[in-house]
C-alpha positions as semicolon CSV with decimal commas, in nm:
position;residue;x (nm);y (nm);z (nm)
1;M;3,406;-1,245;0,702
2;D;3,509;-1,522;0,463
3;W;3,142;-1,610;0,413
4;I;3,082;-1,271;0,251
5;K;3,370;-1,327;0,010
6;D;3,246;-1,681;-0,058
7;L;2,897;-1,548;-0,124
8;F;3,030;-1,355;-0,423
9;T;3,298;-1,598;-0,544
10;Q;3,158;-1,952;-0,495
11;H;2,942;-2,035;-0,796
12;T;2,610;-2,144;-0,647
13;F;2,246;-2,072;-0,723
14;I;2,228;-1,821;-0,437
15;Q;2,541;-1,646;-0,564
16;A;2,392;-1,619;-0,914
17;I;2,067;-1,471;-0,782
18;L;2,262;-1,229;-0,561
19;V;2,490;-1,110;-0,843
20;I;2,202;-1,066;-1,090
21;S;1,993;-0,886;-0,825
22;I;2,275;-0,647;-0,735
23;I;2,339;-0,570;-1,101
24;C;1,970;-0,505;-1,168
25;A;1,923;-0,292;-0,856
26;A;2,236;-0,088;-0,924
27;G;2,145;-0,043;-1,290
28;L;1,788;0,063;-1,217
29;G;1,902;0,298;-0,943
30;L;2,172;0,460;-1,153
31;G;1,938;0,471;-1,452
32;K;1,718;0,723;-1,270
33;I;1,998;0,979;-1,260
34;K;1,932;1,256;-1,511
35;I;2,207;1,453;-1,679
36;L;2,085;1,751;-1,882
37;G;1,733;1,608;-1,856
38;I;1,832;1,272;-2,005
39;S;1,846;0,941;-1,820
40;L;1,930;0,594;-1,946
41;G;1,653;0,426;-1,745
42;A;1,652;0,047;-1,757
43;T;1,928;0,052;-2,019
44;F;2,175;0,129;-1,740
45;V;2,131;-0,233;-1,620
46;F;2,341;-0,339;-1,920
47;F;2,617;-0,096;-1,822
48;A;2,601;-0,218;-1,461
49;G;2,643;-0,574;-1,588
50;I;2,944;-0,475;-1,797
51;M;3,099;-0,302;-1,496
52;A;3,029;-0,603;-1,271
53;G;3,202;-0,830;-1,520
54;H;3,495;-0,591;-1,537
55;L;3,521;-0,600;-1,157
56;G;3,536;-0,980;-1,166
57;L;3,182;-1,075;-1,066
58;S;3,068;-1,384;-1,251
59;I;2,824;-1,669;-1,223
60;G;2,888;-2,037;-1,284
61;P;2,848;-2,172;-1,637
62;E;2,579;-2,416;-1,521
63;M;2,377;-2,124;-1,382
64;L;2,423;-1,912;-1,693
65;S;2,154;-2,100;-1,887
66;V;1,910;-2,081;-1,594
67;M;1,970;-1,708;-1,550
68;Q;1,944;-1,648;-1,925
69;N;1,603;-1,814;-1,940
70;F;1,491;-1,650;-1,615
71;G;1,593;-1,307;-1,744
72;L;1,408;-1,367;-2,071
73;I;1,095;-1,465;-1,879
74;L;1,118;-1,153;-1,662
75;F;1,174;-0,935;-1,968
76;I;0,868;-1,073;-2,148
77;Y;0,656;-1,045;-1,834
78;A;0,758;-0,683;-1,773
79;L;0,696;-0,597;-2,138
80;G;0,351;-0,756;-2,121
81;V;0,261;-0,568;-1,805
82;Q;0,371;-0,240;-1,962
83;V;0,226;-0,281;-2,311
84;G;-0,055;-0,532;-2,261
85;P;-0,332;-0,306;-2,127
86;G;-0,314;-0,070;-2,425
87;F;-0,271;-0,336;-2,694
88;F;-0,635;-0,372;-2,801
89;A;-0,702;0,000;-2,758
90;S;-0,423;0,070;-3,007
91;F;-0,627;-0,093;-3,285
92;K;-0,864;0,207;-3,273
93;K;-0,580;0,447;-3,352
94;G;-0,427;0,285;-3,661
95;G;-0,277;-0,003;-3,466
96;F;-0,414;-0,267;-3,704
97;R;-0,232;-0,109;-3,998
98;L;0,092;-0,084;-3,799
99;N;0,063;-0,446;-3,683
100;M;0,011;-0,561;-4,042
101;L;0,321;-0,364;-4,146
102;A;0,515;-0,533;-3,866
103;L;0,389;-0,873;-3,980
104;M;0,500;-0,798;-4,337
105;L;0,841;-0,691;-4,204
106;M;0,875;-1,026;-4,026
107;I;0,766;-1,222;-4,335
108;V;1,000;-1,035;-4,570
109;G;1,284;-1,065;-4,317
110;T;1,226;-1,439;-4,278
111;V;1,225;-1,493;-4,654
112;M;1,544;-1,288;-4,694
113;M;1,708;-1,477;-4,407
114;L;1,626;-1,813;-4,567
115;I;1,749;-1,699;-4,908
116;L;2,077;-1,579;-4,755
117;H;2,109;-1,907;-4,562
118;W;2,065;-2,111;-4,880
119;T;2,286;-1,893;-5,102
120;T;2,572;-1,817;-4,864
121;G;2,576;-2,135;-4,656
122;I;2,576;-1,941;-4,329
123;N;2,467;-2,163;-4,042
124;L;2,093;-2,139;-3,965
125;S;2,158;-2,066;-3,598
126;D;2,380;-1,772;-3,695
127;M;2,116;-1,644;-3,937
128;M;1,851;-1,662;-3,664
129;G;2,078;-1,461;-3,435
130;L;2,133;-1,199;-3,706
131;F;1,761;-1,182;-3,781
132;S;1,667;-1,150;-3,413
133;G;1,927;-0,879;-3,363
134;A;1,819;-0,692;-3,677
135;V;1,464;-0,658;-3,549
136;T;1,577;-0,631;-3,183
137;N;1,343;-0,911;-3,079
138;T;1,480;-1,090;-2,772
139;P;1,182;-1,327;-2,729
140;M;1,223;-1,435;-3,090
141;L;1,586;-1,522;-3,020
142;G;1,482;-1,737;-2,723
143;A;1,217;-1,914;-2,930
144;A;1,462;-1,967;-3,217
145;Q;1,722;-2,117;-2,982
146;Q;1,464;-2,361;-2,843
147;A;1,343;-2,456;-3,191
148;L;1,700;-2,517;-3,311
149;L;1,770;-2,732;-3,005
150;Q;1,467;-2,946;-3,090
151;I;1,578;-2,982;-3,451
152;E;1,948;-3,035;-3,367
153;P;1,988;-3,141;-2,999
154;G;2,366;-3,098;-3,016
155;N;2,342;-2,739;-3,141
156;T;2,488;-2,486;-2,898
157;A;2,349;-2,174;-3,066
158;G;2,329;-1,859;-2,865
């Protein structure tokens, strides 16, 4: 029975996959529960992760980066599968105008972020995190982290 305990406590690649899979499965399962007609859906995965951390489940620091990138890839893939088929059809229903508004939001936000970076001296990696969080754009955060690592290889933003 020690192998079961070791499976959850020894920081290996298999342990990281197991912990992440259990958290996702539990979160998705519990997210289907409706209370007064309301369910949290996929959002419950976050709460399952918080609970798992509270219970002492963790993954090794060397696996954290791998799992972070893997999770980002899965997130973008799932989003593409869900939204992709209707993307071009949305242009017929005012989608072009909404996409241009979104583009303007990103341009104005970028300009404001750069102005705040230059005037306040806040680190660029911190500003990118604030900007990504303000527009709730997880893929943008991943791209910004990679770009900052190419500019400053010693930067540990994130």
